[in-house]
mmCIF file of C-alpha atoms in Angstrom:
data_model
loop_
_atom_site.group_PDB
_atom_site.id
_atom_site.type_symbol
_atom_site.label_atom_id
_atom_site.label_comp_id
_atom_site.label_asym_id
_atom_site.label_seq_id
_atom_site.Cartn_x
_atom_site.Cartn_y
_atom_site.Cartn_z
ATOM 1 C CA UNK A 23 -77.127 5.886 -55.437
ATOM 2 C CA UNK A 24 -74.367 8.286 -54.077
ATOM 3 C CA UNK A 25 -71.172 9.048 -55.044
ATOM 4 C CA UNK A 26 -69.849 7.101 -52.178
ATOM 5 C CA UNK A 27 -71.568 4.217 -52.993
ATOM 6 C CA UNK A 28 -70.434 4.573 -56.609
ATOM 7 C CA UNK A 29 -66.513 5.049 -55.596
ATOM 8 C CA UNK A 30 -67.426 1.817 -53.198
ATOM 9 C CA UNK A 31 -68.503 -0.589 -55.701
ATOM 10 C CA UNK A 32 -65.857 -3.103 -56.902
ATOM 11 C CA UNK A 33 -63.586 -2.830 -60.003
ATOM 12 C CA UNK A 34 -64.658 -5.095 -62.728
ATOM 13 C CA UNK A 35 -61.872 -3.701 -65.353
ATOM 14 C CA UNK A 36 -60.334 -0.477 -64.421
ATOM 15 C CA UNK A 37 -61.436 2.010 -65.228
ATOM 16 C CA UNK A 38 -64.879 0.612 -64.918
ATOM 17 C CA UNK A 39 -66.578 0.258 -62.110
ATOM 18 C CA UNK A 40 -69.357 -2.599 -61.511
ATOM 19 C CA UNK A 41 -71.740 0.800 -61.604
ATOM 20 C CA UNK A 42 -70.037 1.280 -64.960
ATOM 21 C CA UNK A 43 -71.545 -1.408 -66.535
ATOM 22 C CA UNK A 44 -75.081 -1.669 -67.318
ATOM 23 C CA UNK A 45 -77.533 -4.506 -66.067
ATOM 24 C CA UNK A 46 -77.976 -7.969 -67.646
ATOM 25 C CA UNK A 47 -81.932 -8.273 -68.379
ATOM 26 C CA UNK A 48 -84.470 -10.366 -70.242
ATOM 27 C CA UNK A 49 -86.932 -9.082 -71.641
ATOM 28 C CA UNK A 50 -88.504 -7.991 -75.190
ATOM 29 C CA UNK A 51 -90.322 -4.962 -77.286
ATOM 30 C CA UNK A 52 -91.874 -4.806 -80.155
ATOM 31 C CA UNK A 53 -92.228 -1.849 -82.709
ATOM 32 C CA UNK A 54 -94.894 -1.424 -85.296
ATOM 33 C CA UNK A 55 -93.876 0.542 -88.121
ATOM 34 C CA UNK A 56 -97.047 1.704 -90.475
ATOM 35 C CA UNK A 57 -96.753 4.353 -92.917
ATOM 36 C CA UNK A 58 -97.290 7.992 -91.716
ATOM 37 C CA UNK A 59 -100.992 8.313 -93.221
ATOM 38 C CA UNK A 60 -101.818 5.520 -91.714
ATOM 39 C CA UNK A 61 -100.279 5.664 -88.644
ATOM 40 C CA UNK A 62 -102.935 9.022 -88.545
ATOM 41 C CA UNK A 63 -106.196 7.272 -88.160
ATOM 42 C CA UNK A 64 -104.506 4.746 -85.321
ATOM 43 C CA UNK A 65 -105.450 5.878 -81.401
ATOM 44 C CA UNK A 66 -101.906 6.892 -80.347
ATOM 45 C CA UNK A 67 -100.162 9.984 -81.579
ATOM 46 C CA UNK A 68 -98.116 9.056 -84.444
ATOM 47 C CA UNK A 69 -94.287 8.867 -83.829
ATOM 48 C CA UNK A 70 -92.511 9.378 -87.310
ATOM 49 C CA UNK A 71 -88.883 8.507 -88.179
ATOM 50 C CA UNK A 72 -87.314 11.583 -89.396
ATOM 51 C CA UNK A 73 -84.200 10.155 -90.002
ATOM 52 C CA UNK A 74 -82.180 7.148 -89.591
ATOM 53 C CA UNK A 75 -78.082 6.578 -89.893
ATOM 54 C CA UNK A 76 -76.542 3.289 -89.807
ATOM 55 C CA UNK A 77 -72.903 1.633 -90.743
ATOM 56 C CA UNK A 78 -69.389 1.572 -90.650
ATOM 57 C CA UNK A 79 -67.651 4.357 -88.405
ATOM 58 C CA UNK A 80 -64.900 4.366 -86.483
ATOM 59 C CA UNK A 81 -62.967 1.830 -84.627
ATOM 60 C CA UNK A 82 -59.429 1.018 -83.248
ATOM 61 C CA UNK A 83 -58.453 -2.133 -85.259
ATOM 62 C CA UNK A 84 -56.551 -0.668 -87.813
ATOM 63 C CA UNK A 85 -59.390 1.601 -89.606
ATOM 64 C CA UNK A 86 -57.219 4.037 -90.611
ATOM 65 C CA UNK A 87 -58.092 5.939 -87.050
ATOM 66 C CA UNK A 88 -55.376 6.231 -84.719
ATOM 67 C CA UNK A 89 -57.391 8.715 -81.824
ATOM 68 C CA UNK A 90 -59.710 6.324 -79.908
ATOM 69 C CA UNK A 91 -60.723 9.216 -78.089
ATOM 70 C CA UNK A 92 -62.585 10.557 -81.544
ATOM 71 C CA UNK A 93 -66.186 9.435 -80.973
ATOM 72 C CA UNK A 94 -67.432 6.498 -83.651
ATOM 73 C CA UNK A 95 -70.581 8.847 -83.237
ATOM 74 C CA UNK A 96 -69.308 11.557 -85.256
ATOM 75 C CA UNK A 97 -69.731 10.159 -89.093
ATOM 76 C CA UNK A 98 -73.137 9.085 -88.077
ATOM 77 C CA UNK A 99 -74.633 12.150 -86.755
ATOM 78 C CA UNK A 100 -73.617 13.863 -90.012
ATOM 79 C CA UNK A 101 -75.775 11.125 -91.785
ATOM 80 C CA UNK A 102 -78.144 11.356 -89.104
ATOM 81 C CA UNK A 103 -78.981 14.978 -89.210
ATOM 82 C CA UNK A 104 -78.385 15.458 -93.554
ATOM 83 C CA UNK A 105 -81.277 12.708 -93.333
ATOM 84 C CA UNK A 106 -83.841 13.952 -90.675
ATOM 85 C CA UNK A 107 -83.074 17.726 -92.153
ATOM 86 C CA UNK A 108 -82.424 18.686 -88.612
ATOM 87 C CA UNK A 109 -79.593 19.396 -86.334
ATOM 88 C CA UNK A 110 -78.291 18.926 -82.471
ATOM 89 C CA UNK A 111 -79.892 21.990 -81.740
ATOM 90 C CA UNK A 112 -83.157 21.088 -82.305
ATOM 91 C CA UNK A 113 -83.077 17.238 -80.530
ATOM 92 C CA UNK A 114 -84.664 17.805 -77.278
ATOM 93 C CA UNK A 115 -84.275 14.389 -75.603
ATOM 94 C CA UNK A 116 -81.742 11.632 -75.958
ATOM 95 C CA UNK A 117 -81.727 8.108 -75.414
ATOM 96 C CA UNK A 118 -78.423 7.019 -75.655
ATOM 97 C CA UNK A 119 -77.004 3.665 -76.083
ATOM 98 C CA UNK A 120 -75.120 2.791 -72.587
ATOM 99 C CA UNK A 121 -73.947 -0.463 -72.200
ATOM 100 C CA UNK A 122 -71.414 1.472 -70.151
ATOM 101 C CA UNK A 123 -70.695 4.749 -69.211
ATOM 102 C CA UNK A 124 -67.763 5.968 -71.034
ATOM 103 C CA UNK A 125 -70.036 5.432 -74.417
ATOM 104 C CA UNK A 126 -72.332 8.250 -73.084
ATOM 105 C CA UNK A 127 -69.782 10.469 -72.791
ATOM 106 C CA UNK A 128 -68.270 9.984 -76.092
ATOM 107 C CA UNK A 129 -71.785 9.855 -78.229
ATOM 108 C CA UNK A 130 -72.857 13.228 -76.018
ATOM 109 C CA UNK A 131 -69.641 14.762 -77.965
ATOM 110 C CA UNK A 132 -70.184 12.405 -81.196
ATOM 111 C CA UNK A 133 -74.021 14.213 -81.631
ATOM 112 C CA UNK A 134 -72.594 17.445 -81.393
ATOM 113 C CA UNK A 135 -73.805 18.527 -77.804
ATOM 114 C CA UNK A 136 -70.767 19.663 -76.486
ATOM 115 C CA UNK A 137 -67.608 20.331 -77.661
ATOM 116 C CA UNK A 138 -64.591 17.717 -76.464
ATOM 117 C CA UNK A 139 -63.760 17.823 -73.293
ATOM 118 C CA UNK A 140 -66.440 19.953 -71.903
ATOM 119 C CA UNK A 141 -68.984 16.850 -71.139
ATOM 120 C CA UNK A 142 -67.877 16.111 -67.356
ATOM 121 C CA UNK A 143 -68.204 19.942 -66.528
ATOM 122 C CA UNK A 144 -72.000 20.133 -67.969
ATOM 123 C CA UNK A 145 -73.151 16.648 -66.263
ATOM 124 C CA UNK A 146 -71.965 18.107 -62.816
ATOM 125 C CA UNK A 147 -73.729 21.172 -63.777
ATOM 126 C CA UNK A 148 -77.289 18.927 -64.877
ATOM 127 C CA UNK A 149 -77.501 19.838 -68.672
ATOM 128 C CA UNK A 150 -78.566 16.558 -68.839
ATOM 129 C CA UNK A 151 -80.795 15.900 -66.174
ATOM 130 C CA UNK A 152 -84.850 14.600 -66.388
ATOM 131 C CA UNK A 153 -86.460 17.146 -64.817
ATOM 132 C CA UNK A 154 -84.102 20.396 -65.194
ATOM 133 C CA UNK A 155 -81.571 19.951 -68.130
ATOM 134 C CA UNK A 156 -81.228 21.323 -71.377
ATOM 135 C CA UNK A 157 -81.109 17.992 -73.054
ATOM 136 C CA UNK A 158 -82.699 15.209 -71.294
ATOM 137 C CA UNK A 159 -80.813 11.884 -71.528
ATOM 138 C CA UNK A 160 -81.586 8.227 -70.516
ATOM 139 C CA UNK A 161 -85.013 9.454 -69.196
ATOM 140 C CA UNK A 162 -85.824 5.897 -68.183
ATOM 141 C CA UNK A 163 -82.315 4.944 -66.987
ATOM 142 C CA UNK A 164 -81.027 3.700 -69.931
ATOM 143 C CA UNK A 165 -79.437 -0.257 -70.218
ATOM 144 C CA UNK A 166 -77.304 1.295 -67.141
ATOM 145 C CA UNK A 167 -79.861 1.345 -64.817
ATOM 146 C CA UNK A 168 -83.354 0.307 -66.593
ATOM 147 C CA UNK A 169 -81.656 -2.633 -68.154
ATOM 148 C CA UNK A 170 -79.975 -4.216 -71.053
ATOM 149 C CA UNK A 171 -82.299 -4.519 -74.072
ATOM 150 C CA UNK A 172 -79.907 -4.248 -76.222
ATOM 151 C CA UNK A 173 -81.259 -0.513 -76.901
ATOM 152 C CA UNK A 174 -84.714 -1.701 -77.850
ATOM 153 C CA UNK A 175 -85.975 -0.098 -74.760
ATOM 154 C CA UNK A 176 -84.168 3.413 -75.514
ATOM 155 C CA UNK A 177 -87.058 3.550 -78.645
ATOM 156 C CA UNK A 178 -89.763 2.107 -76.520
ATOM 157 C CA UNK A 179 -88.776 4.917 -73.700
ATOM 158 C CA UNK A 180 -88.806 7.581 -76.904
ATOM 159 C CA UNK A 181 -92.013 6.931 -78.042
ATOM 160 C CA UNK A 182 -93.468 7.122 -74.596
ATOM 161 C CA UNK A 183 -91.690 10.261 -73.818
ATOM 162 C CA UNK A 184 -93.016 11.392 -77.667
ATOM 163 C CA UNK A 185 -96.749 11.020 -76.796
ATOM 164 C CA UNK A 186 -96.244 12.252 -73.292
ATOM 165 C CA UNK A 187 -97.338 8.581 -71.638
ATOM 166 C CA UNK A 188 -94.045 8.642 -69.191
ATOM 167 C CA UNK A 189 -95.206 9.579 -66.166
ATOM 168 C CA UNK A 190 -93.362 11.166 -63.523
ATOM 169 C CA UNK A 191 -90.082 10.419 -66.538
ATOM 170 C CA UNK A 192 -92.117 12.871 -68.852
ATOM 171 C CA UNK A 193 -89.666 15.561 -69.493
ATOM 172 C CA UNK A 194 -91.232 19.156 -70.791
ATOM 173 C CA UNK A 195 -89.929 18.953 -74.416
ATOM 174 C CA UNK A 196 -90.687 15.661 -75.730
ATOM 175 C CA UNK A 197 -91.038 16.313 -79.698
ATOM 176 C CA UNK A 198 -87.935 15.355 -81.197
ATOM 177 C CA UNK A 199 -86.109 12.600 -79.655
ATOM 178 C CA UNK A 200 -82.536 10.909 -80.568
ATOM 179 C CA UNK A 201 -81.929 7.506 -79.970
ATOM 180 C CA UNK A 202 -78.910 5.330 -80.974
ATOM 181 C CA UNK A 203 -77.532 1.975 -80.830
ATOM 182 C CA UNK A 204 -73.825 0.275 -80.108
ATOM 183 C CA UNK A 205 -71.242 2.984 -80.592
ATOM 184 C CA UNK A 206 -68.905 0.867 -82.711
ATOM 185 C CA UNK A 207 -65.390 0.552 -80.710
ATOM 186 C CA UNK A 208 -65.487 -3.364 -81.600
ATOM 187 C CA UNK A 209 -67.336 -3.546 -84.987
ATOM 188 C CA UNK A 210 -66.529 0.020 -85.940
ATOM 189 C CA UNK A 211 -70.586 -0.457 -86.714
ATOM 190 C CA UNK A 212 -73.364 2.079 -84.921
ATOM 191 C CA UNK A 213 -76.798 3.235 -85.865
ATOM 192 C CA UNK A 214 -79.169 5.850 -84.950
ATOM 193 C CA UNK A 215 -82.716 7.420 -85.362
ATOM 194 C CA UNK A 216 -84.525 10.713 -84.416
ATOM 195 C CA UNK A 217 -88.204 10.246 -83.860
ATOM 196 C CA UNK A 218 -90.386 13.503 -83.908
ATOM 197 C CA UNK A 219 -93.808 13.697 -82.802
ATOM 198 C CA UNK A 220 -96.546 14.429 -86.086
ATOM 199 C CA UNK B 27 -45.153 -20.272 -67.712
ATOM 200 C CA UNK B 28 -47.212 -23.200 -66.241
ATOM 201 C CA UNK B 29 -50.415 -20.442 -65.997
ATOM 202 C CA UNK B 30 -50.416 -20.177 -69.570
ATOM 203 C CA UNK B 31 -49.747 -24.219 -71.089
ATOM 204 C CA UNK B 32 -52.712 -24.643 -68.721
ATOM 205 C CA UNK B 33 -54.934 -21.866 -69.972
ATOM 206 C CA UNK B 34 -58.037 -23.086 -72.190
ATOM 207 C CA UNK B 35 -59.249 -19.319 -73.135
ATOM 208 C CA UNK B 36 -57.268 -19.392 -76.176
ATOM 209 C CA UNK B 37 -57.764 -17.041 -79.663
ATOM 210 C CA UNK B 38 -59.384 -19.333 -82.537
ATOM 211 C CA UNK B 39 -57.192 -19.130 -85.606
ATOM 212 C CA UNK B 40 -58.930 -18.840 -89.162
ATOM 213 C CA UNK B 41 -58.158 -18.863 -92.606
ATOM 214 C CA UNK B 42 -56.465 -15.574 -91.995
ATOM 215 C CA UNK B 43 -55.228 -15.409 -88.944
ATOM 216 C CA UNK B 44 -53.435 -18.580 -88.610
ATOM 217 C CA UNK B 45 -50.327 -17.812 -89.465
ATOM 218 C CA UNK B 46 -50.123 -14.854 -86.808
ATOM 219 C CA UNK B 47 -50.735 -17.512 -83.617
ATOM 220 C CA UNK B 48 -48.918 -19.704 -85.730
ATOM 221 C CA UNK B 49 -45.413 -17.644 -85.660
ATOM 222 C CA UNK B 50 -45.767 -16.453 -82.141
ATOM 223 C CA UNK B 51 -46.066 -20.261 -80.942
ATOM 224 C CA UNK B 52 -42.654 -20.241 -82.876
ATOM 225 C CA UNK B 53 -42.081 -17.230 -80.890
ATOM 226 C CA UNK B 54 -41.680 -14.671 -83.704
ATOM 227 C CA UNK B 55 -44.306 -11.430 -83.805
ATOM 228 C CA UNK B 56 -45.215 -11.398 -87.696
ATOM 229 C CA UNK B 57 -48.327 -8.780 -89.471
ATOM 230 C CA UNK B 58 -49.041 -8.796 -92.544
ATOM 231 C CA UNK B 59 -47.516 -6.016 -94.755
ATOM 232 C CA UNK B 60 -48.596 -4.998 -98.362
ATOM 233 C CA UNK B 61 -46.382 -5.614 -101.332
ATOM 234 C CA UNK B 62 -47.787 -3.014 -103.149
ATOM 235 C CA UNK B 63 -48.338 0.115 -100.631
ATOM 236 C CA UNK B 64 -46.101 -1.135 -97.848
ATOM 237 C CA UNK B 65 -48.679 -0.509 -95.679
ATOM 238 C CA UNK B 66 -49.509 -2.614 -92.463
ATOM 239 C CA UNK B 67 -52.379 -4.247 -91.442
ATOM 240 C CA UNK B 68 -53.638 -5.855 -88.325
ATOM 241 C CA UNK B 69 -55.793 -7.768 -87.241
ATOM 242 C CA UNK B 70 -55.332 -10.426 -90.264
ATOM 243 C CA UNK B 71 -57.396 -9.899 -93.502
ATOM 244 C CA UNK B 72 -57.323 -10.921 -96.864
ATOM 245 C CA UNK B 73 -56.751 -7.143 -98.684
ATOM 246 C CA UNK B 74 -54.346 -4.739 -97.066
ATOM 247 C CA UNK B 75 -56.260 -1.392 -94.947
ATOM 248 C CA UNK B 76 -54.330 0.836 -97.276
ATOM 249 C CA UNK B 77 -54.779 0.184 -100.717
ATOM 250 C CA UNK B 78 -57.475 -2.674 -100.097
ATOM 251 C CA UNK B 79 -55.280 -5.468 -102.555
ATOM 252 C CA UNK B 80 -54.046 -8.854 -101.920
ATOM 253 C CA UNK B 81 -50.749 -9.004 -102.092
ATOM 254 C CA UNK B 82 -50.268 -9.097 -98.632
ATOM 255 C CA UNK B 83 -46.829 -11.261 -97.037
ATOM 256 C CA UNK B 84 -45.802 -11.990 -93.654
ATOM 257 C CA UNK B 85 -43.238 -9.903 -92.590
ATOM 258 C CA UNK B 86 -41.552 -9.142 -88.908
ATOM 259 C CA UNK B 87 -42.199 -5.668 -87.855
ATOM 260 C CA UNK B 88 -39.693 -4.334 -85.054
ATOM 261 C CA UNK B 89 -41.813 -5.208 -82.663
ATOM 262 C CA UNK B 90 -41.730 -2.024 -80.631
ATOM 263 C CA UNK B 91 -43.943 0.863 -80.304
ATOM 264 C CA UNK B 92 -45.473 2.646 -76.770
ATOM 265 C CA UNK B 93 -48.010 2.284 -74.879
ATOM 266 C CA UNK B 94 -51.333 4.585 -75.683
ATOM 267 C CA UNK B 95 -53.809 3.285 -72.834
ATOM 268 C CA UNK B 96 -54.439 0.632 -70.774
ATOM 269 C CA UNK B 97 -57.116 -1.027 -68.543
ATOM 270 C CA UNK B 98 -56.855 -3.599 -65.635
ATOM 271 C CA UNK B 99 -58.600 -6.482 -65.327
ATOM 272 C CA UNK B 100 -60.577 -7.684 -61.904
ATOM 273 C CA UNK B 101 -63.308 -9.444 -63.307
ATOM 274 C CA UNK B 102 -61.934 -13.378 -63.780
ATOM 275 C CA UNK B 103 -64.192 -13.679 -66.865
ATOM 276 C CA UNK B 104 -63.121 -17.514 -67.215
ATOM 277 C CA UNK B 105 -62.322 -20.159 -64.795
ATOM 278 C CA UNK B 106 -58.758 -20.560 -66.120
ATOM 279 C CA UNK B 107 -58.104 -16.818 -65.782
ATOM 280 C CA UNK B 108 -59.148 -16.605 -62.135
ATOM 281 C CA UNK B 109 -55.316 -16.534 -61.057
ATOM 282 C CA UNK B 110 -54.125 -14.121 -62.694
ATOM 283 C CA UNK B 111 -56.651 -11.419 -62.417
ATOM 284 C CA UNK B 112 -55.844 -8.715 -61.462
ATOM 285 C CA UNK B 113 -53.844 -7.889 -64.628
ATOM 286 C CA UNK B 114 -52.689 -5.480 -66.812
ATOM 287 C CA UNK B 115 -53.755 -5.030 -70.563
ATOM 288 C CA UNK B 116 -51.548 -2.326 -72.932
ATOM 289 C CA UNK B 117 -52.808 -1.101 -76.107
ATOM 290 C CA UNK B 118 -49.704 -0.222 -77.599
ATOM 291 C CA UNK B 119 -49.014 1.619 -80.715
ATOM 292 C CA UNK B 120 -46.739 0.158 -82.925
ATOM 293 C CA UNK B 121 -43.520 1.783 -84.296
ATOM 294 C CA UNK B 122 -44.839 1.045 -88.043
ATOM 295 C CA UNK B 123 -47.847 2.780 -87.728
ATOM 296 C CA UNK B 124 -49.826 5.166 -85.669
ATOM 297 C CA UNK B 125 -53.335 3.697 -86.386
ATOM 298 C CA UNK B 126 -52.073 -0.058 -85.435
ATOM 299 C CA UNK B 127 -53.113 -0.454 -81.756
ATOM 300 C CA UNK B 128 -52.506 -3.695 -81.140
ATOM 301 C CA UNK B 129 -53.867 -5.127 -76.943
ATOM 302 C CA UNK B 130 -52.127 -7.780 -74.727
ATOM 303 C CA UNK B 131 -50.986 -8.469 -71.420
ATOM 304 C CA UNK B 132 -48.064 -6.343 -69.751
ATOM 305 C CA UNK B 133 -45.920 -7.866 -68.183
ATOM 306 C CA UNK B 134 -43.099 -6.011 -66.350
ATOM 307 C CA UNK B 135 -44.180 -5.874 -62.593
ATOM 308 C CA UNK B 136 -41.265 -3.502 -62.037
ATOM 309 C CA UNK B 137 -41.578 -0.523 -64.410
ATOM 310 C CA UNK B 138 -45.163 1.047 -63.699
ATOM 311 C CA UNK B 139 -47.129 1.510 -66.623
ATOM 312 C CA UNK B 140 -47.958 5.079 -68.063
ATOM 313 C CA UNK B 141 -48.843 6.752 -71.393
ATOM 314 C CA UNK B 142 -46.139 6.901 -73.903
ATOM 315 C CA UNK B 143 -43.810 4.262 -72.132
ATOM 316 C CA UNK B 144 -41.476 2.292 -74.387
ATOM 317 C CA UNK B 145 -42.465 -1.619 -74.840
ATOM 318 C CA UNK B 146 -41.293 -4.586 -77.027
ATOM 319 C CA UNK B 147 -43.450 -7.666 -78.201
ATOM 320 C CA UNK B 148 -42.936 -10.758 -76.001
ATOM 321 C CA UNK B 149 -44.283 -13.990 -77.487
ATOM 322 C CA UNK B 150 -45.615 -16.580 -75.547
ATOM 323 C CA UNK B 151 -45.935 -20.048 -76.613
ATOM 324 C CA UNK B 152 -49.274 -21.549 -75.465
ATOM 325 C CA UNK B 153 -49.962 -24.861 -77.964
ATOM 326 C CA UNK B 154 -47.856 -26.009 -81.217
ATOM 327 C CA UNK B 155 -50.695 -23.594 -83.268
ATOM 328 C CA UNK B 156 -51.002 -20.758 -80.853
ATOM 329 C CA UNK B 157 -48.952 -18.241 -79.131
ATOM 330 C CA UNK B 158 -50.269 -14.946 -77.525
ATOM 331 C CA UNK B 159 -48.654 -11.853 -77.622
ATOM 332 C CA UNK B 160 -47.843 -10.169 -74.561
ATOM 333 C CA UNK B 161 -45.836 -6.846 -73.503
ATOM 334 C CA UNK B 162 -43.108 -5.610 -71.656
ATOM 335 C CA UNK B 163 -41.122 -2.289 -71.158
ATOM 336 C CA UNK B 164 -37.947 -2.156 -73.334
ATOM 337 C CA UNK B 165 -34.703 -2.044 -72.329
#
């Protein structure tokens, strides 16, 4: 897709764009969860979760927030990193919950990859890019473009990337991996989960 | 307004909430306000935002405040909406209170619509239960 064909595409609610919008999809995955010394005699290499963050963040209806710009990410990447014992620094891919586009943006601030403001300037630049970024996101095209699995494919596309199975979407550092559900403008409710490779 | 006594895409009043759609059928813009921390809350709940107790009456706020974004709507996501797409949505924050955003329909064709501008509530009475709450740029 160009930019052209982007800028071409009709308005569903401006400012969104029918490229804004990710892609309605059926389809299912499953997860097995087994604990970690037993998930060591299985065939695949084990895929642990460091850390997990889930609940109540931000939102606009009267939460006692009145800067919608402020990313509903923020109070769960603190969680999120005090429980994995790691930091933004150290995540080297990122599946990012995109059921549109804008929630990229504001989750690539809320996880402490950039500082506010500064995200348009580094995507033009490819920080986040498959084969040549610093940080890797949506390596599978996300619910934008792979389709809308309600996130459920953003672990499935982690652990692949984790045991180095994805193909020409393998990216070079696939250890520790982010991935994270609805943002929260509606509910004011998100979760999250770094996987690292054992 | 013949578009709206038509409309079927209508809010769903609860326990809580009726008396909001309630009194802007009447055409009056009520919230709920806290008779212990005066604070305001919206949407309708049972314990204020502020102090989180339930003494909570209806009370008529000025029902001004300015606009803090907006979007515009292409996509006729029901039947009944179809003719009036496209349209214009405010979030507008209330005089009261900075963190009450409160969304609806804008509807002064002749004052464009930018960050900051001034608006006042405009009931709309849509059944004998429900009225919506729509927007327009203060005079």
């Amino acid at each position: 897709m160009t930019m052209d064909d982007y800028l071409e595409s009709r308005w569903i609610v401006d400012p969104f764009r029918k490229f804004d919008c990710c892609l309605e999809t059926d389809g299912a995955v499953a997860i097995v969860l087994v604990r970690a010394d037993r998930a060591k005699d299985l065939p695949h290499r084990p895929v642990l979760v460091q850390g997990a963050a889930w609940g109540g963040g931000i939102n606009a209806v009267n939460n006692g927030h009145a800067d919608i710009t402020e990313s509903p990410a923020g109070p769960i990447a603190e969680r999120l990193y005090a429980a994995a014992g790691l930091g933004p620094s150290e995540v080297e891919f990122a599946e990012l919950y995109d059921c549109f586009t804008y929630n990229v943006l504001s989750q690539i601030e809320g996880y402490g990859f950039a500082e506010a403001g500064t995200v348009p300037g580094m995507l033009a630049d490819g920080a986040f890019d498959r084969a040549s970024g610093s940080l890797p996101l949506n390596t599978h095209g996300g619910l934008l473009s792979e389709g809308y699995m309600h996130g459920m494919n953003h672990v499935y596309e982690a652990v692949e990337q984790i045991r180095g199975n994805a193909g020409h979407r393998q990216v070079a550092r696939h250890d520790v991996g982010l991935v994270t559900g609805q943002l929260g403008y509606v509910s004011g409710y998100s979760s999250a989960a770094l996987l690292v490779g054992a | 307004m013949a578009e709206l006594t038509e409309r079927r895409t209508l809010p769903t009043p609860d326990r809580d909430s009726a008396p909001y759609w309630a009194a802007l059928a009447d055409g009056v813009f009520l919230l709920q306000h806290c008779l212990d921390c005066a604070h305001w809350t919206w949407p309708a709940r049972p314990i204020c935002s502020g102090c989180h107790g339930d003494r909570l009456a209806w009370e008529q706020p000025h029902g001004t405040g300015e606009v803090y974004s907006w979007i515009i709507t292409h996509q006729p996501y029901a039947p009944d909406l179809a003719r009036l797409v496209p349209y214009t949505t405010a979030l507008v924050r209330l005089d009261e209170q900075a963190d009450i955003l409160i969304p609806g329909r804008y509807l002064s064709d002749t004052v464009d619509i930018h960050q900051g501008l001034r608006v006042r509530a405009l009931p709309e009475r849509v059944t004998d239960q429900i009225g919506l709450l729509h927007w327009e740029a203060a005079r």
